[in-house]
Coordinates of C-alpha atoms and ligand atoms in Angstrom, one line a residue:
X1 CA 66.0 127.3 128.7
X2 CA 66.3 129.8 126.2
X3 CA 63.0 131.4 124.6
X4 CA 63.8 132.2 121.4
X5 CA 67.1 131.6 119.2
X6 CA 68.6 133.0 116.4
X7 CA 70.1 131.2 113.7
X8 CA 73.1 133.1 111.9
X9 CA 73.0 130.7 109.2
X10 CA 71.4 129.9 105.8
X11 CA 70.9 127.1 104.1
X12 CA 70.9 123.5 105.5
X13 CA 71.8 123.6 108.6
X14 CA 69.6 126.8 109.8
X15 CA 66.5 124.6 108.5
X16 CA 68.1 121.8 110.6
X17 CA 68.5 124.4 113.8
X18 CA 64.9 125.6 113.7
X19 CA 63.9 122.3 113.4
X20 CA 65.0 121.5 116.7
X21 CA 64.2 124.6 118.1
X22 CA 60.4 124.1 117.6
X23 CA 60.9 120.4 118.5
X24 CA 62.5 122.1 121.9
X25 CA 59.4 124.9 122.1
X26 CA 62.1 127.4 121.3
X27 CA 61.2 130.0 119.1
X28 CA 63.2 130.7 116.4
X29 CA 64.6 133.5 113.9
X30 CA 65.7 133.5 110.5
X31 CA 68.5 136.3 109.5
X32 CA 68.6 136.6 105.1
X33 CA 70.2 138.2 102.9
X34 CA 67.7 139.7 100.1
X35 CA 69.1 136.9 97.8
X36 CA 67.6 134.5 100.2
X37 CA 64.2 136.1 100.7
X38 CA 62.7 133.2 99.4
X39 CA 65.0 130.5 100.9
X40 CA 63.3 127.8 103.2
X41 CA 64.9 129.5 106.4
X42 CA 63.3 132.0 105.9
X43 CA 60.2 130.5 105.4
X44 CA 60.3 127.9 108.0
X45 CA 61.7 130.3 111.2
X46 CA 59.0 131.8 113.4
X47 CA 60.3 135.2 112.3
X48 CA 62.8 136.3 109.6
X49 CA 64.6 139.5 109.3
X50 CA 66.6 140.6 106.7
X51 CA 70.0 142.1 107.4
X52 CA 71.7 142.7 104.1
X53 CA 72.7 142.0 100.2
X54 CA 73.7 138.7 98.8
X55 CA 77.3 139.3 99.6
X56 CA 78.2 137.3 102.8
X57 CA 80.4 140.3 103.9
X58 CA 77.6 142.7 104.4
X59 CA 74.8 140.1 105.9
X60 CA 75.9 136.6 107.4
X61 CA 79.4 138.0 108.2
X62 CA 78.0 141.1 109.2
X63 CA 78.1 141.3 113.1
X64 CA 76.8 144.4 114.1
X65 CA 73.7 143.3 111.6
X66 CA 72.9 140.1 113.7
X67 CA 72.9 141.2 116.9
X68 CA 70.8 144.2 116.2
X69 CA 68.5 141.4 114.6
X70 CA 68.6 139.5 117.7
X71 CA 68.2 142.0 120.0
X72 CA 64.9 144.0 117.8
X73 CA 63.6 140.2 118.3
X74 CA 64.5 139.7 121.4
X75 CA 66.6 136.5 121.1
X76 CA 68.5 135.8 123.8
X77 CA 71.1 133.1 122.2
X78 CA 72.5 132.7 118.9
X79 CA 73.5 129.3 117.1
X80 CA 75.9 129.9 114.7
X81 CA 75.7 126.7 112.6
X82 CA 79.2 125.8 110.2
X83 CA 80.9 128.5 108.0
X84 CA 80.3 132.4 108.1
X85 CA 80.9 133.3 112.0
X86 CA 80.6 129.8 114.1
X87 CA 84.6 130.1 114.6
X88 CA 84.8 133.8 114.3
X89 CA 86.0 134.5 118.1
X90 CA 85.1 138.1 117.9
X91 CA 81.6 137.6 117.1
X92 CA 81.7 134.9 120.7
X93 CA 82.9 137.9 121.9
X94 CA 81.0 140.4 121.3
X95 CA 77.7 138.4 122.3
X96 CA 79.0 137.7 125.6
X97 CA 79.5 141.4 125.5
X98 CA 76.1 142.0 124.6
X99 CA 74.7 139.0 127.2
X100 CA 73.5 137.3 124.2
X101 CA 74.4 133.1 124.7
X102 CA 76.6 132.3 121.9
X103 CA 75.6 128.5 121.2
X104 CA 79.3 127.1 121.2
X105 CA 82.6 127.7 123.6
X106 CA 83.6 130.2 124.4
X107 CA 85.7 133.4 122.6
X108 CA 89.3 132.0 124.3
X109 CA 88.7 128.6 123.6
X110 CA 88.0 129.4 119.2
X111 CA 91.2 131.4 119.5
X112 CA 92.8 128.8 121.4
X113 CA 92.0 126.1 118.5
X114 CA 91.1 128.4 116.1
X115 CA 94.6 129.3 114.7
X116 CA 95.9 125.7 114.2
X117 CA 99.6 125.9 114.8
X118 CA 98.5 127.3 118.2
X119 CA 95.9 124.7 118.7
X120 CA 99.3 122.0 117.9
X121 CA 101.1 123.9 120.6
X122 CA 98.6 123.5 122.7
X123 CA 98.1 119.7 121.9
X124 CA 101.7 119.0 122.2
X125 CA 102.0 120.3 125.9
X126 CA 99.0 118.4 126.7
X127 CA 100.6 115.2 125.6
X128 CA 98.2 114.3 122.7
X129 CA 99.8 112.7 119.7
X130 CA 100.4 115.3 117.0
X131 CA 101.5 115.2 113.1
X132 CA 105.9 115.9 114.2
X133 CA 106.4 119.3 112.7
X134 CA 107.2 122.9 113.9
X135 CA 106.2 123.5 117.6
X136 CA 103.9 125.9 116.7
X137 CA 103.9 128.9 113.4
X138 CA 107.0 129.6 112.0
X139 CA 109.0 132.9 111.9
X140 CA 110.2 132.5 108.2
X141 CA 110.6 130.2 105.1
X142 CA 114.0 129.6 106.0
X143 CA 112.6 128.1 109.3
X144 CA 110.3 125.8 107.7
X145 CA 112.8 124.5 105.2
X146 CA 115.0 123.5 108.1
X147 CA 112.2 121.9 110.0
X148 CA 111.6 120.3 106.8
X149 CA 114.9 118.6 106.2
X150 CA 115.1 117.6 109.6
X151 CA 111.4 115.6 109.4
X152 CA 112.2 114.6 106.0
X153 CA 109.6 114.6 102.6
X154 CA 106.9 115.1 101.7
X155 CA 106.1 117.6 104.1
X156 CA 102.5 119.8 104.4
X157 CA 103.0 123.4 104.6
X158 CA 99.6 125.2 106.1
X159 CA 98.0 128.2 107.6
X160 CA 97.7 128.5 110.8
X161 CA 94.3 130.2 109.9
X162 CA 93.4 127.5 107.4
X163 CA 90.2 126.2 106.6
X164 CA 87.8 124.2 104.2
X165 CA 91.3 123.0 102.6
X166 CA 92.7 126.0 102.3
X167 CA 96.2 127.4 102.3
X168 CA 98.0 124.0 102.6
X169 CA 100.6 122.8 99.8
X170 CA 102.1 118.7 99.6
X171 CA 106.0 119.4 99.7
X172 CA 107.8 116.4 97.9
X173 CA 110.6 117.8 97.6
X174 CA 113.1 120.6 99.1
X175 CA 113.9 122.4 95.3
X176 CA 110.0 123.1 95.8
X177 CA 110.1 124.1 99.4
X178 CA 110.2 127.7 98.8
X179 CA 107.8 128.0 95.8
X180 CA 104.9 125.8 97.5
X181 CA 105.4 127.8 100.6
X182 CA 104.6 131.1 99.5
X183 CA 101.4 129.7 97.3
X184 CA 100.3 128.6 100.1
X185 CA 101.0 131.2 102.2
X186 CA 99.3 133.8 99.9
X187 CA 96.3 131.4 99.3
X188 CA 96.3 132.0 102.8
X189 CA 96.4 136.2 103.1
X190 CA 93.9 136.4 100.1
X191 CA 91.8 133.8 102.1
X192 CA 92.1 134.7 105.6
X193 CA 93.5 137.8 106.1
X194 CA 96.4 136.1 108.0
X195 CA 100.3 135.1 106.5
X196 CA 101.4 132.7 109.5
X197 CA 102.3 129.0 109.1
X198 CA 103.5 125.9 110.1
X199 CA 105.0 122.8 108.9
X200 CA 103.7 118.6 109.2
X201 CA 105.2 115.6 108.0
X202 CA 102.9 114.7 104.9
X203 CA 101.6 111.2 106.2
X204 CA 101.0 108.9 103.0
X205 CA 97.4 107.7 102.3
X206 CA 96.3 108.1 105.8
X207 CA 92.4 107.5 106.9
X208 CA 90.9 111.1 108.1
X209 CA 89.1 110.1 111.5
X210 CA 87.2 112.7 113.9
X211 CA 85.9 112.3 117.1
X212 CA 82.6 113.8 118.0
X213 CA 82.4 115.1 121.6
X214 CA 80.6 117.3 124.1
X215 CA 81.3 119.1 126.9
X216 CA 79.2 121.3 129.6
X217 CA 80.0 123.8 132.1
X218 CA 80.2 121.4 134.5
X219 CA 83.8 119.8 133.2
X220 CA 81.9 116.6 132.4
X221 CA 83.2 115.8 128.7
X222 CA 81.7 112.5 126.4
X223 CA 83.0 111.4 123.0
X224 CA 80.2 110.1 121.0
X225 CA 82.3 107.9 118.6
X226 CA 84.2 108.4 114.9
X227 CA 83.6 109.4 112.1
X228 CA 85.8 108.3 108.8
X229 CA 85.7 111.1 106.7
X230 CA 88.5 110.2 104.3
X231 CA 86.6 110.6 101.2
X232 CA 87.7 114.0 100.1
X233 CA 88.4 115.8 97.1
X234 CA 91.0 118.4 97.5
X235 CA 90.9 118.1 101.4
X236 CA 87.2 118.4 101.2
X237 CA 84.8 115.6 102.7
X238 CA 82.8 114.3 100.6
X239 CA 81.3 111.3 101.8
X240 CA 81.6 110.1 105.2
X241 CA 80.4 107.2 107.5
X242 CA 80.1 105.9 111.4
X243 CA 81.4 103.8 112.8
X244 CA 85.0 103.3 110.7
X245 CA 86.0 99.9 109.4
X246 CA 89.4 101.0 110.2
X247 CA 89.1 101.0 113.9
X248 CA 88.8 98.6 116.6
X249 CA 87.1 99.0 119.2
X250 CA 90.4 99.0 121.5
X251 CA 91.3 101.5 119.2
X252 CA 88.5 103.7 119.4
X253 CA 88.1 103.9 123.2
X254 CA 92.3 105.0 122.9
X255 CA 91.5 107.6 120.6
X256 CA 87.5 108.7 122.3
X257 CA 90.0 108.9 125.4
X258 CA 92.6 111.2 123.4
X259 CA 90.0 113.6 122.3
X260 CA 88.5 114.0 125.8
X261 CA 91.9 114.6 127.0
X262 CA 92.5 117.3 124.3
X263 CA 88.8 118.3 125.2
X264 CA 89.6 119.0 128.8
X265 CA 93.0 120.7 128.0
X266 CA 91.7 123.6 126.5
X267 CA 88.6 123.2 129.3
X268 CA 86.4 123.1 126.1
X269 CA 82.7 123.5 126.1
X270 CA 80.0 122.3 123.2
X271 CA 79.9 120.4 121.1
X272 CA 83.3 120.1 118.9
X273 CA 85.3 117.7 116.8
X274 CA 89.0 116.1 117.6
X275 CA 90.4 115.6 113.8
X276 CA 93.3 112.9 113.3
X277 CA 94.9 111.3 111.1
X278 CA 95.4 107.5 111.1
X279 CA 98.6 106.3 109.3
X280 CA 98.5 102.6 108.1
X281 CA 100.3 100.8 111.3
X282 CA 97.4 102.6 113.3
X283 CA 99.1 105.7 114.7
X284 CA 97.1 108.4 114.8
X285 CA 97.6 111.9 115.1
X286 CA 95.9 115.4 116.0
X287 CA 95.4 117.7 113.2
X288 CA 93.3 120.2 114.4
X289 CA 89.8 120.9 116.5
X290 CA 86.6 122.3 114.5
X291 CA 84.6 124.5 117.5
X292 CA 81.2 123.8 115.9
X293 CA 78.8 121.0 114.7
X294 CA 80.1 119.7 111.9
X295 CA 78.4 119.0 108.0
X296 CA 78.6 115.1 108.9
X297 CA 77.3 115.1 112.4
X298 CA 74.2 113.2 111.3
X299 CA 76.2 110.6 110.9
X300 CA 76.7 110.2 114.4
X301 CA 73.4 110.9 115.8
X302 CA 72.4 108.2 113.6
X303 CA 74.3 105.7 115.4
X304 CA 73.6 107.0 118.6
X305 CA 70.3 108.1 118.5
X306 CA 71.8 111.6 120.2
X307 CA 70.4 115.1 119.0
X308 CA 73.9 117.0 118.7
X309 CA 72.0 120.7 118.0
X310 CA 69.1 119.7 120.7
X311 CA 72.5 118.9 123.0
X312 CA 74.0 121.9 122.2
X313 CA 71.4 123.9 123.2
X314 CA 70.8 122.4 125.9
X315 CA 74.6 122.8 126.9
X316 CA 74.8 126.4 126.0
X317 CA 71.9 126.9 128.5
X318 CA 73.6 125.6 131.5
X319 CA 72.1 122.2 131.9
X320 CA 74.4 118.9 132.8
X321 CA 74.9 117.0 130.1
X322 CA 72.6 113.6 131.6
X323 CA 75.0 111.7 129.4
X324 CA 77.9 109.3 130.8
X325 CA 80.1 107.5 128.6
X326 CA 79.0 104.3 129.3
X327 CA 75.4 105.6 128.1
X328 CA 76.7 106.4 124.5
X329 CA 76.1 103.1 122.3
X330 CA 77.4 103.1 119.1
X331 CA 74.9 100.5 116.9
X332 CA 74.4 100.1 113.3
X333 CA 75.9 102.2 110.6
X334 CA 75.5 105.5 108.8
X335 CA 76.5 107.0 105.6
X336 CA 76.1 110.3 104.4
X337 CA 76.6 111.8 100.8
X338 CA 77.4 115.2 100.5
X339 CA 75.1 116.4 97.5
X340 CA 76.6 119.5 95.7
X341 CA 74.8 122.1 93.0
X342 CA 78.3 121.0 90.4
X343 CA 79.7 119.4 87.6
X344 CA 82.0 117.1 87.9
X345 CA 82.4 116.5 84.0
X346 CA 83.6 120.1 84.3
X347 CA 86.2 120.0 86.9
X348 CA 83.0 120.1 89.3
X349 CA 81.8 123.7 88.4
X350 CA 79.7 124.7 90.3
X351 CA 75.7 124.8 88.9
X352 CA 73.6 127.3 90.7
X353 CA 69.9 127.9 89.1
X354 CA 66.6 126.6 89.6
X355 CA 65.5 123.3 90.5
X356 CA 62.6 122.1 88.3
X357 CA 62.2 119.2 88.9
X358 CA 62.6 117.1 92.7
X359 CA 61.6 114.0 93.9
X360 CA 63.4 113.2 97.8
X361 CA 64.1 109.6 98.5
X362 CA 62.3 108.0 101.9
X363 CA 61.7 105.4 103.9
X364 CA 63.1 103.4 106.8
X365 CA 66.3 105.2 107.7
X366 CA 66.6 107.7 105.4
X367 CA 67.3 111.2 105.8
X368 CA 67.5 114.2 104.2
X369 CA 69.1 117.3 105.5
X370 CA 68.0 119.8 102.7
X371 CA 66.7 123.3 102.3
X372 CA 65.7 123.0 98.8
X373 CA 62.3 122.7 97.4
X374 CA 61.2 122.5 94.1
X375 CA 60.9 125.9 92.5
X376 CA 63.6 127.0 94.5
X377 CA 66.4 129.4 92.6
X378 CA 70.1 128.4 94.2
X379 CA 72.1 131.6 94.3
X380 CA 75.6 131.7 93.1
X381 CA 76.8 133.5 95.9
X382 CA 77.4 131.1 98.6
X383 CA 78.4 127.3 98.8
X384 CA 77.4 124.4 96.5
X385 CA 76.3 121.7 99.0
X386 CA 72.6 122.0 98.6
X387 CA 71.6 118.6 100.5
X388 CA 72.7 115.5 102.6
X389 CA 71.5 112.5 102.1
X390 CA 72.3 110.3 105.2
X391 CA 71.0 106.4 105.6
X392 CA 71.0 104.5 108.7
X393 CA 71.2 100.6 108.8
X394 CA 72.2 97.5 110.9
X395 CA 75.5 97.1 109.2
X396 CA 78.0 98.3 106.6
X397 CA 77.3 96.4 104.0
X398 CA 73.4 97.2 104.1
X399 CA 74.0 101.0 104.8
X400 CA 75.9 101.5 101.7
X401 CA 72.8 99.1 99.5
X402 CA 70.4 101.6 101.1
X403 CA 72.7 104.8 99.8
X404 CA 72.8 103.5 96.4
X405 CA 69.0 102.8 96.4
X406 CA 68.5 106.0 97.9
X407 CA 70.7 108.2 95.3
X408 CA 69.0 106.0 92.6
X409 CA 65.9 107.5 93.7
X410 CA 66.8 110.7 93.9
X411 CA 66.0 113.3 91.4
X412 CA 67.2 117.0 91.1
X413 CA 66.6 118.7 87.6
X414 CA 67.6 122.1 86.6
X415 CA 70.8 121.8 87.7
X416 CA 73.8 120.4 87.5
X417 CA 74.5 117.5 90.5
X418 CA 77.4 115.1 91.9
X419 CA 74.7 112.0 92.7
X420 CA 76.0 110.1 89.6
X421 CA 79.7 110.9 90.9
X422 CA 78.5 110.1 94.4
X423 CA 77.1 106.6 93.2
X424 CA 80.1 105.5 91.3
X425 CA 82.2 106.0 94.7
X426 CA 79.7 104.3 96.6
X427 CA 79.8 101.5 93.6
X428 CA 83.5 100.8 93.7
X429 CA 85.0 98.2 95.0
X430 CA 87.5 99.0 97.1
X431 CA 84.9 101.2 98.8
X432 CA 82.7 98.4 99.6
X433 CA 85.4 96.6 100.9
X434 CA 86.3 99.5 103.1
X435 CA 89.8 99.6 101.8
X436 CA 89.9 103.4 101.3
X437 CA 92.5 106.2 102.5
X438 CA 92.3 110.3 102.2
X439 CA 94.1 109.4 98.7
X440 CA 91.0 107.3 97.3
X441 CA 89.4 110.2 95.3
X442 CA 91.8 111.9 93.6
X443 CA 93.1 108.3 92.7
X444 CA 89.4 106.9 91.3
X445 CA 89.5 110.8 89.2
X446 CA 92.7 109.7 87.3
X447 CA 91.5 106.5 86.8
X448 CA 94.6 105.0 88.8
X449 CA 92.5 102.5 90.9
X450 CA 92.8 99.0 91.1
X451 CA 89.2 97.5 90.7
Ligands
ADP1 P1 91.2 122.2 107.0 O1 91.2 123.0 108.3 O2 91.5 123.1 105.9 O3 90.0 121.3 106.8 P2 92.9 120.0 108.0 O4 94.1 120.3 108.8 O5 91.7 119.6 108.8 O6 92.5 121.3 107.1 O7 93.2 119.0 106.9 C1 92.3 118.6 105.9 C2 92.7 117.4 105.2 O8 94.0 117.5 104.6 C3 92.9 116.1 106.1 O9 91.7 115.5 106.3 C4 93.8 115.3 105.2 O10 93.2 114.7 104.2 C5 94.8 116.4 104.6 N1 95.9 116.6 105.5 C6 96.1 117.6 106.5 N2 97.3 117.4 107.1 C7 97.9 116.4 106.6 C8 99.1 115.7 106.9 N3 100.0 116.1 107.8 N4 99.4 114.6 106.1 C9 98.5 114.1 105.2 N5 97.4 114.7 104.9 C10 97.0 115.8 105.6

C-alpha cells in the first residue's frame, strides 16, 4: 500500500481524498494555487505545497509542477479527483513514466474513451447498444448532414472531445444543420483544443442513467448499481439519486451486465462510469464512459455502504478487488443536491465571495461533502459547486423528506446560492412522483410543467 498520496485537486473532492487517505494511514499532500492558500485542502493535508497562480493553466493543469511536488515529497501515487487532469492521458502518462501510480486506468484506456466518437466505435464493435449515429468522428459537415437525413431529426451534433456539456448542439431541423454544426464545433476548438465530431439521434425526454463500476488488475470487474442523474440544466447534473424509479431490477442487472461488458472491452481498470441514455419504451443506450470518480458517487456508496476513493486506492495499489457481485446490495435510497456559489434569479451567475455566515445540516444520514468553512473567501477562478449535500434513507419517499429538511436547515450567507432552486425541484410534484426525464429542468425554468 501506498505511503503517501498526492491529491491534484482542490476543492471538495481533495478534502474528500485526504479524508480517506488518513482513514487508510496514508499520508497525504495538498498541491494549491496561491489563491487557494487558505482553502481547507490545504489546511487539512499532512503537507501542502504550492505550485502556481490562481490560473488553473499554470498550477492544477500544470504537469511538470505536480510531479515535481510529488516527487520533493516523496509521494508515490497521485489521485487525480474530477476536472483539471483526471482524464488528461498525458499526465497518466507521464506518471507511469516517472513510476509515480496514477490512481485511475491507465493512459490507453482515457484515450480509448476519452475522445467519445472513438469510445462509440469502440462500443459498437463490442456489441453494446449505442445512440445510431456516425460510426465514429466525421470527416466533414457534409458527412454529418448526410448521416443526419438518413437517422432522421432532431439530431445531436458533439465533440468528440466534449465535456461538462460542452460542444454539443440539438439539430431540429436540416436548414439548421450547418449553422448548429459549426457553433458547436468551435465551442469545441475554443474549449478543447480539438475540431472533430460526430453525430447521434437526439432521443426525446430520455432518463440519464450511469452505472458505477470497478475493475482491478486482475480482470475481475463489479457494477455497483445506477445512478439517475437526469436532473440537469444545460447537460449539467444537478441533482441526482440511487437507486432509479425508472428501472427494474430485471432491467438493472441487463444494463450492470452491459457496463461490465463495455468495462471488459476496453480491459478497463478503476473505478469509472458507463453513461446511457434510457428512452421511454426502456431502451437504453451508451453515451460515453467518464474514467474517474464521479461528483455523484456518494450517492452510490450510500446505498452500498462501498468506499469508492478507499476502493480506488486500494485498486491502483494492486490489491483484488474482495468484492463479487453477488456481495454488492443495493438498500435504501440516496439523494444528492448539488449546491452551487450562483444565482439563479440571474440566469444562475455565478457568486464567488465570502461566506459569513454557515450553519451545516446533520444528523442520521446526512452528509456533507464540502470544503467550505465559515470565513472562507470562494475564488472566482474555478467552478461554482461549493458543496454536496447527500441524504441517505430507507426509501424514496423518506430520502427526498430528509433533503428538504436538510436544505431547510442549511444556511450559507454572503453569497449567492441554488438551495432555494434546489428545494423547489425537490418540492415539485412530478419529482416526487418520480416522473422526471433529462427535459424536466429546463421545462420547470419556463414554467411549462404540469403540476
Ligand atoms: P458530456 O460529456 O459533455 O457530459 P454527454 O455525452 O455525457 O456529454 O451528455 C450529457 C447530457 O446531454 C446527457 O446526460 C443528456 O442529457 C444529453 N444528451 C447527450 N446525448 C444525447 C442524445 N443523443 N439524445 C438526447 N440527449 C442527449
Amino acid at each position: 500500500m501506498f505511503d503517501k498520496i498526492l491529491i491534484a485537486n482542490r476543492g471538495e473532492i481533495a478534502v474528500r481524498i485526504i479524508r480517506a487517505c488518513r482513514e487508510m494511514g496514508i499520508q497525504s499532500v495538498a498541491v494549491y494555487s496561491e489563491i487557494d492558500k487558505d482553502a481547507l485542502h490545504t489546511q487539512l493535508a499532512d503537507e501542502a505545497v504550492c505550485i502556481g497562480p490562481a490560473q488553473a493553466r499554470d498550477s492544477y493543469l500544470d504537469m511538470k509542477r505536480i510531479i515535481s511536488a510529488a516527487s520533493v515529497t516523496g509521494a508515490t501515487a497521485i489521485h487525480p479527483g474530477f476536472g483539471f487532469l483526471s482524464e488528461n492521458s498525458k499526465f497518466a502518462k507521464a506518471l507511469e513514466e516517472c513510476h509515480i501510480t496514477f490512481i485511475g486506468p491507465t493512459s490507453e484506456m482515457i484515450d480509448k474513451m476519452g475522445n467519445k466518437a472513438e469510445a462509440r466505435r469502440s462500443m459498437i464493435e463490442a456489441g453494446i447498444p449505442v445512440v445510431p449515429g456516425s460510426e465514429g468522428k466525421v470527416s466533414s459537415v457534409e458527412q454529418a448532414k448526410e448521416i443526419a437525413n438518413k437517422i432522421g431529426y432532431p439530431v445531436i451534433v458533439k465533440a468528440s472531445a466534449g465535456g461538462g456539456g460542452r460542444g454539443m448542439r440539438i439539430v431540429m431541423h436540416s436548414d439548421e444543420f450547418e449553422s448548429q454544426f459549426s457553433t458547436a464545433q468551435m465551442e469545441a476548438k475554443n474549449a478543447f483544443g480539438d475540431n472533430s465530431m460526430y453525430v447521434e439521434k437526439y432521443i426525446q425526454n430520455p432518463k440519464h442513467i450511469e452505472f458505477q463500476i470497478l475493475a482491478d488488475h486482475h480482470g475481475h470487474v463489479v457494477h455497483l448499481g445506477e445512478r439517475d442523474c437526469s436532473l440537469q440544466r444545460r447537460h449539467q447534473k444537478v441533482i441526482e439519486e440511487a437507486p432509479s424509479k425508472a428501472i427494474t431490477k430485471k432491467l438493472r442487472q441487463k444494463m450492470g451486465e452491459t457496463a461490465i461488458k463495455a468495462a471488459k472491452a476496453i480491459e478497463y481498470r478503476n473505478a469509472g462510469t458507463v453513461e446511457f441514455l434510457l428512452d421511454k419504451d426502456q431502451q437504453f443506450y451508451f453515451i460515453e464512459m467518464n474514467t474517474r470518480i464521479q461528483v455523484e458517487h456518494p450517492v452510490t456508496e450510500m446505498v452500498t455502504g462501498i468506499d469508492l476513493i478507499k476502493e480506488q486506492i486500494k485498486i491502483a495499489s494492486g490489491k483484488p478487488l474482495f468484492l463479487k457481485q453477488s456481495d454488492i446490495e443495493i438498500s435504501g435510497h440516496a439523494i444528492e443536491c448539488r449546491i452551487n456559489a450562483e444565482n439563479p434569479s440571474k440566469g444562475f451567475a455565478p457568486s464567488p465571495g465570502t461566506i459569513e455566515q454557515l450553519h451545516i445540516p446533520g444528523g442520521n444520514g446526512i452528509r456533507v461533502d464540502s470544503a467550505m468553512y465559515q470565513g472562507y473567501t470562494i475564488p472566482p477562478t474555478y467552478d461554482s459547486m461549493i458543496a454536496k449535500l447527500i441524504v441517505y434513507d430507507k426509501d424514496r419517499k423518506s430520502a427526498i423528506g430528509k433533503m428538504k429538511s436538510a436544505i431547510g436547515e442549511l444556511i450559507i450567507q454572503g453569497i449567492d446560492t441554488n438551495i432555494d432552486f434546489q428545494y423547489d425541484l425537490l418540492n415539485h410534484k412530478a419529482f416526487i412522483e418520480g416522473r422526471y426525464d433529462t427535459s424536466f429542468i429546463e421545462s420547470f425554468l419556463n414554467n411549462q410543467l404540469k403540476a
